[in-house]
mmCIF file of C-alpha atoms in Angstrom:
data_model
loop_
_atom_site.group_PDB
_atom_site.id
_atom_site.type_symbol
_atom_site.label_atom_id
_atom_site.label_comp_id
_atom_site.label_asym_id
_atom_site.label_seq_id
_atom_site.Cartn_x
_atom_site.Cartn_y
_atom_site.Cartn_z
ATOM 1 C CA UNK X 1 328.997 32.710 84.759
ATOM 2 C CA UNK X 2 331.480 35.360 85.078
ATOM 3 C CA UNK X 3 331.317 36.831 88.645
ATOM 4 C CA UNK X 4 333.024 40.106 90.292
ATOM 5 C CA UNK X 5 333.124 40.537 93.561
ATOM 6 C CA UNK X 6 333.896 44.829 93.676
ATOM 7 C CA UNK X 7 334.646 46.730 96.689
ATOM 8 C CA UNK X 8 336.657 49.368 97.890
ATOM 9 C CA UNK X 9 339.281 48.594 99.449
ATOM 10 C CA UNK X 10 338.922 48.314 103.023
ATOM 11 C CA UNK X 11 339.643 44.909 105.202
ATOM 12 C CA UNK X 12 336.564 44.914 107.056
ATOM 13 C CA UNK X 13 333.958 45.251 104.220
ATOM 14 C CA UNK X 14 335.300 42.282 101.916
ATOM 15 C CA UNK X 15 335.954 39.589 103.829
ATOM 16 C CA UNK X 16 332.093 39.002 104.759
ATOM 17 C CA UNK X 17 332.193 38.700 100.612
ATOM 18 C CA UNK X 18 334.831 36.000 100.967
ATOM 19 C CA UNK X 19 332.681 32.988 101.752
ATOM 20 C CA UNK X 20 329.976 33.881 99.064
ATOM 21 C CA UNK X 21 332.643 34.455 96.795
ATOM 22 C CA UNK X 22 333.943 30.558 97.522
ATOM 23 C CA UNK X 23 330.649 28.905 96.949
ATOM 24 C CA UNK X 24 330.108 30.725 93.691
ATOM 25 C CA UNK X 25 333.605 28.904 92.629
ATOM 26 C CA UNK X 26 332.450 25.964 93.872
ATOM 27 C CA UNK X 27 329.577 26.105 91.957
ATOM 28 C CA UNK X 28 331.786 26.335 88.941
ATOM 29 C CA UNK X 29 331.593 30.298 88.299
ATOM 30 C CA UNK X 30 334.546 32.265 87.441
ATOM 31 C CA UNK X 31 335.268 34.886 89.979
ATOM 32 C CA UNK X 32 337.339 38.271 90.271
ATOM 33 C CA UNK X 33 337.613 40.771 93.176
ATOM 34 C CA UNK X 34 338.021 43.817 91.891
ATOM 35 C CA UNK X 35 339.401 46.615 94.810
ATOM 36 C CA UNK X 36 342.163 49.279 94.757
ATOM 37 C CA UNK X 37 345.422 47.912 94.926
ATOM 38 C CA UNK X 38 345.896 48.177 98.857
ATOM 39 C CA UNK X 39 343.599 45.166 99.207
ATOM 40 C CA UNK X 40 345.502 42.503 97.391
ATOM 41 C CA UNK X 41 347.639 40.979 100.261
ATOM 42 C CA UNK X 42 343.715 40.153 101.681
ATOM 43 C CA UNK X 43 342.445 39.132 98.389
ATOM 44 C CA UNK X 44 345.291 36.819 98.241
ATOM 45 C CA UNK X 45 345.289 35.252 101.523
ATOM 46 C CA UNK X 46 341.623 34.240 100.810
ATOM 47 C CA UNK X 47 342.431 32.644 97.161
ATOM 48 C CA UNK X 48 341.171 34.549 95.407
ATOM 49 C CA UNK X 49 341.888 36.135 91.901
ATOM 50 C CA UNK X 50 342.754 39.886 92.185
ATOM 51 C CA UNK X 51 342.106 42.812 89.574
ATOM 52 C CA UNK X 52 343.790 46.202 91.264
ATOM 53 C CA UNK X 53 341.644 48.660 89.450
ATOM 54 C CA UNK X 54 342.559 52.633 90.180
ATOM 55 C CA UNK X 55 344.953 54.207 93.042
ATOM 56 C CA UNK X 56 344.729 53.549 96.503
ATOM 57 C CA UNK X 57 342.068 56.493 98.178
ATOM 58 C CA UNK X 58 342.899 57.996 101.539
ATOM 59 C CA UNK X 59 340.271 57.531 103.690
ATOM 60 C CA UNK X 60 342.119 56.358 106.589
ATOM 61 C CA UNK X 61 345.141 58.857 106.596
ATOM 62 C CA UNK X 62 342.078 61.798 106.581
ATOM 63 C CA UNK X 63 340.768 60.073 109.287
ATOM 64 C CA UNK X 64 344.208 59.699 111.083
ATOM 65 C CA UNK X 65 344.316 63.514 110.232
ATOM 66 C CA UNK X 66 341.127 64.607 111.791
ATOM 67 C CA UNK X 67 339.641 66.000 108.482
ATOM 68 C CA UNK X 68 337.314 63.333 108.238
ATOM 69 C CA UNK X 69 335.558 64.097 111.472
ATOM 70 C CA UNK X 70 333.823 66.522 109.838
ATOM 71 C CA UNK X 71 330.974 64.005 108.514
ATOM 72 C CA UNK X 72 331.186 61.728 111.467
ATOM 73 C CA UNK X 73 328.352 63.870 113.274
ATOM 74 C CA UNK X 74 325.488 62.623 110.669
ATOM 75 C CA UNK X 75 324.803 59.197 112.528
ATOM 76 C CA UNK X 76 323.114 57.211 109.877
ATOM 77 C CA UNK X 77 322.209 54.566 112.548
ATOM 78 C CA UNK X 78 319.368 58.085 113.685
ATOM 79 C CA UNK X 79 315.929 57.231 113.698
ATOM 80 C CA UNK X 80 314.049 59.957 115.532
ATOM 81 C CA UNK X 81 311.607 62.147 113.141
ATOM 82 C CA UNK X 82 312.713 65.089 115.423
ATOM 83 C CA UNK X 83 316.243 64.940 114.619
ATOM 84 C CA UNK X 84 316.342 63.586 111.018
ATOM 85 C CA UNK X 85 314.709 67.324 110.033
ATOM 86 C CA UNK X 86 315.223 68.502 105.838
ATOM 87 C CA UNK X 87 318.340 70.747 107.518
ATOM 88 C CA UNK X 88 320.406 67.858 109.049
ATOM 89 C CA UNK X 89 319.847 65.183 106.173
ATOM 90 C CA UNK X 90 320.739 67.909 103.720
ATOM 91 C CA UNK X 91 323.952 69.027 105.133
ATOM 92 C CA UNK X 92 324.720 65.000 106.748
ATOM 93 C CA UNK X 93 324.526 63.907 103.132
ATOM 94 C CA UNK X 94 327.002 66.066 101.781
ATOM 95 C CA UNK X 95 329.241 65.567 104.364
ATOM 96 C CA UNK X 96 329.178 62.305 103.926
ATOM 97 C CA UNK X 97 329.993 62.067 100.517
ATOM 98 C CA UNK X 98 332.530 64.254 100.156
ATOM 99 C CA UNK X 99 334.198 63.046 103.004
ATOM 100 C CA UNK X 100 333.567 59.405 102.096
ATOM 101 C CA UNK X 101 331.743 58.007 99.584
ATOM 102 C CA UNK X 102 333.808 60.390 96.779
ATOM 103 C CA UNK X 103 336.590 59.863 98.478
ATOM 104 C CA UNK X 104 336.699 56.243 98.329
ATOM 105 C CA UNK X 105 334.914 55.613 94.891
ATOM 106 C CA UNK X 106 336.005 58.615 92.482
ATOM 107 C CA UNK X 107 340.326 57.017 92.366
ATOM 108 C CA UNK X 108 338.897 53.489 91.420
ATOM 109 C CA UNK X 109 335.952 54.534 88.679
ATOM 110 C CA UNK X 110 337.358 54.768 85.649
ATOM 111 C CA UNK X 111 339.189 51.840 85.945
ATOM 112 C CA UNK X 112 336.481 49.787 87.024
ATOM 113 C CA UNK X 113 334.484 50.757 84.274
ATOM 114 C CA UNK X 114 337.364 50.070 82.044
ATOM 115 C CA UNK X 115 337.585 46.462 83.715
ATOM 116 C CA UNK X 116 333.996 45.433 83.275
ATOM 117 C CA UNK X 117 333.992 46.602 79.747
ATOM 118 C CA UNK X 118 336.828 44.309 78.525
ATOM 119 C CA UNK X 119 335.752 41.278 81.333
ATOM 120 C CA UNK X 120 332.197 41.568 80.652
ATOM 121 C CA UNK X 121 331.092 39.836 83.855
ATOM 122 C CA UNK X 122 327.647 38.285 84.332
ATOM 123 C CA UNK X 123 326.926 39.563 87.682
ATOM 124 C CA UNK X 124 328.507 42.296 90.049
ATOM 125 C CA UNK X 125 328.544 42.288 94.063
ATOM 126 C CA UNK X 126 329.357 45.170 95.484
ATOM 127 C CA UNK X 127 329.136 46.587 99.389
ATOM 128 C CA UNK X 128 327.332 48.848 99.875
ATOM 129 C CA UNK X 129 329.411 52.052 99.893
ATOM 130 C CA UNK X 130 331.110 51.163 96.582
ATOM 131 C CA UNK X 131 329.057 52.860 94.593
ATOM 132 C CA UNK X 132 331.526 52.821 91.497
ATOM 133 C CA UNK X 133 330.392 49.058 91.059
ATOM 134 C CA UNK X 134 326.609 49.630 90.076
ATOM 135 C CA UNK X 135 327.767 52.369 87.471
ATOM 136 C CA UNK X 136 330.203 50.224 85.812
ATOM 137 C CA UNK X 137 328.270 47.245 86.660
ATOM 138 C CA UNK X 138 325.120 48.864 84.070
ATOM 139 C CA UNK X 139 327.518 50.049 81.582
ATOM 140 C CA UNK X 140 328.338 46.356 80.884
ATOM 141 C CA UNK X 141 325.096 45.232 81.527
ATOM 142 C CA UNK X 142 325.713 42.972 84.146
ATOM 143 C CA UNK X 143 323.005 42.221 87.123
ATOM 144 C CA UNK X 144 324.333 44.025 90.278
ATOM 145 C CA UNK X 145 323.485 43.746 94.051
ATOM 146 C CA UNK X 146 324.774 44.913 96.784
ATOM 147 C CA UNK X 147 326.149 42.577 100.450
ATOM 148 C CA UNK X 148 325.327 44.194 103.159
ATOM 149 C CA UNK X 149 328.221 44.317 106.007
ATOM 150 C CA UNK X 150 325.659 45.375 108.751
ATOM 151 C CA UNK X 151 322.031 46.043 109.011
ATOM 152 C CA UNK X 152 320.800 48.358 106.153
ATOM 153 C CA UNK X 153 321.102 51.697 107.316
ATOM 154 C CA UNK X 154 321.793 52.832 104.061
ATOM 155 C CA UNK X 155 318.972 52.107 102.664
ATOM 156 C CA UNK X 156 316.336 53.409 105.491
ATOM 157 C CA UNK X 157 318.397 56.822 105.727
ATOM 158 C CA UNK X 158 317.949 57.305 101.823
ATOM 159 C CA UNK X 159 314.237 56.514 102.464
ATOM 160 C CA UNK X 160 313.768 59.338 104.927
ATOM 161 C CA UNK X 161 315.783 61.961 103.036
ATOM 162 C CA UNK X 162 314.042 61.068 100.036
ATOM 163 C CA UNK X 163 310.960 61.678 101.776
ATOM 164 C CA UNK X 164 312.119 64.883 103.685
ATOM 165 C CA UNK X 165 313.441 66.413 100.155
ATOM 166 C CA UNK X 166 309.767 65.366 98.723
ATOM 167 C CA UNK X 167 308.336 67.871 100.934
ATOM 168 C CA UNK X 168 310.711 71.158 100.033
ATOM 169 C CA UNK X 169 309.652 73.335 96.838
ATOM 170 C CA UNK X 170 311.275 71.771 94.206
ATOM 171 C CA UNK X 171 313.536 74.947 94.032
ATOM 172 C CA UNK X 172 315.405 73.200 96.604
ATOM 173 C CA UNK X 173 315.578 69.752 96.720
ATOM 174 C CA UNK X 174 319.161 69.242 96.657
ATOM 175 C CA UNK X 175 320.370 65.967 96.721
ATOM 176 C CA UNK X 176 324.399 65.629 96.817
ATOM 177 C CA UNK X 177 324.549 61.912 96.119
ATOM 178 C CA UNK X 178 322.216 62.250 93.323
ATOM 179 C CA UNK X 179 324.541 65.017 92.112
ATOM 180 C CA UNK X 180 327.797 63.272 92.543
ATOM 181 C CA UNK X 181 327.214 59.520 91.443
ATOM 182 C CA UNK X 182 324.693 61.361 88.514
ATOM 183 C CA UNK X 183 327.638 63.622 87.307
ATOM 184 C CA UNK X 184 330.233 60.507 87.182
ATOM 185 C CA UNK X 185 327.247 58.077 85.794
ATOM 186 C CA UNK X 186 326.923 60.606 83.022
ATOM 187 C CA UNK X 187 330.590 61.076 82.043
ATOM 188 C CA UNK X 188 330.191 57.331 81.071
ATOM 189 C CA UNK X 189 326.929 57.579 79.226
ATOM 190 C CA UNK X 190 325.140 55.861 82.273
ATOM 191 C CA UNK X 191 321.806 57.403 83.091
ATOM 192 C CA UNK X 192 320.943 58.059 86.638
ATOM 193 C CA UNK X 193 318.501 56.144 88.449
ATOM 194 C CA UNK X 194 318.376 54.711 92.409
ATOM 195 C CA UNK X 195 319.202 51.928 91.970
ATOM 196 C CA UNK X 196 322.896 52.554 91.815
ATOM 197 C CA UNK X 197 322.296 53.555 95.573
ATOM 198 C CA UNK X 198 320.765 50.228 96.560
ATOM 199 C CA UNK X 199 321.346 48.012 93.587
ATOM 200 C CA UNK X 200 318.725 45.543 91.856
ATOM 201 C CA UNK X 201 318.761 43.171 94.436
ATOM 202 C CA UNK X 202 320.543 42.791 98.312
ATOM 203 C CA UNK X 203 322.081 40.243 100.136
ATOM 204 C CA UNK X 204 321.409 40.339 103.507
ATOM 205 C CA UNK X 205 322.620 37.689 106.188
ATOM 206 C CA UNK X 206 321.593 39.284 109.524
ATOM 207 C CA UNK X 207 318.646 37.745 110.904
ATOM 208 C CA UNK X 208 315.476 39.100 110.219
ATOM 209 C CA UNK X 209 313.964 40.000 113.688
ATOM 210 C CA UNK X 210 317.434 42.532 113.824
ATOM 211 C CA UNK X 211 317.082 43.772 110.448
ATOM 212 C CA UNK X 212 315.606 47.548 109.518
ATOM 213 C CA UNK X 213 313.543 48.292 106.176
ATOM 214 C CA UNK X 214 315.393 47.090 102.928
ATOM 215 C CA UNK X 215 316.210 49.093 99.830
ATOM 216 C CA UNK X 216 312.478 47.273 98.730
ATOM 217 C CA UNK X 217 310.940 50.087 100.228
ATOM 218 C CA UNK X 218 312.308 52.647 98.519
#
């Protein structure tokens, strides 16, 4: 089985991948992590075979900047009904992907997709904030699921805003990841559906009595 382990590239989130990544060689599998290029001193040091797909994104020089602080303010670790109003997942959302989730995804798409097409992997892995992996990932036809790098907040805020936007006339449900990830799905004849925000499946390591809902609920 042809395996690739996709993330952006960012120390922190891959090398929880690492040891999952090792047994599936053990097992025999063929495995490629697929990141932009500034991960391939990591990839390296672990063993593992690298595929630089895109151009480096700037997520941490924004930050460094400031500019970034501007989506810091929509904790998605919030659970309080009174806070987490139609108003502050709306504008938290958009915040956070343009000042993330684009910014990290959108310089390593194309070439992902690109990759997958001529590698035709079996099965993707993705974290859970590279949301590039699921598209290409379903162009290809490969089984995708995310590995979570902390408990799944992801998932339980998309449950609530998709809830809070079920309420509001339909006039204005606006959903900016929808809109984003739908607009680059599209561009490579993908058709938009949740589960390129929370996969087909999750892999989730932290222990049960400390974990929140799961994408199954959505």
């Amino acid at each position: 089985m042809r395996v690739l382990i996709a993330t952006q590239a960012e120390r922190t989130h891959f090398l929880g991948m690492v040891p999952l990544a090792w047994a599936l060689r053990a097992a025999g599998h063929e495995v490629r992590v697929a990141s932009q290029p500034h991960l391939l001193p990591v990839a390296t040091d672990a063993g593992l075979p690298f595929v630089p797909v895109g151009r480096d994104h700037y997520f941490a020089r924004v930050s460094r900047n400031g500019a970034a602080d501007r989506h810091l303010d929509f904790d998605m670790a919030e659970d309080r009904d009174e806070v987490l109003t139609w108003d502050h997942l709306r504008e938290g959302y958009g915040k956070v992907v343009t000042w993330w989730w684009r910014m990290v995804n959108d310089p390593m798409l194309d070439d992902l997709v690109s990759l997958c097409r001529e590698w035709r992997p079996d099965l993707v892995v993705w974290e859970p904030s590279t949301y590039a992996a699921p598209l290409a990932a379903e162009l290809c036809g490969a089984v995708h699921v995310r590995h979570l790098w902390s408990v799944d907040l992801f998932a339980r805020m998309r449950r609530r805003f998709l809830a809070r936007m079920a309420e509001q006339p339909a006039a204005e449900r606006e959903d900016p990841l929808a809109a984003w990830l739908g607009a680059r799905a599209a561009r490579h004849g993908v058709e938009y559906s949740e589960t390129l925000v929370h996969g087909q499946a999750t892999l989730e390591q932290i222990p049960a009595s400390l974990r929140v809902p799961t994408p199954h609920d959505l």
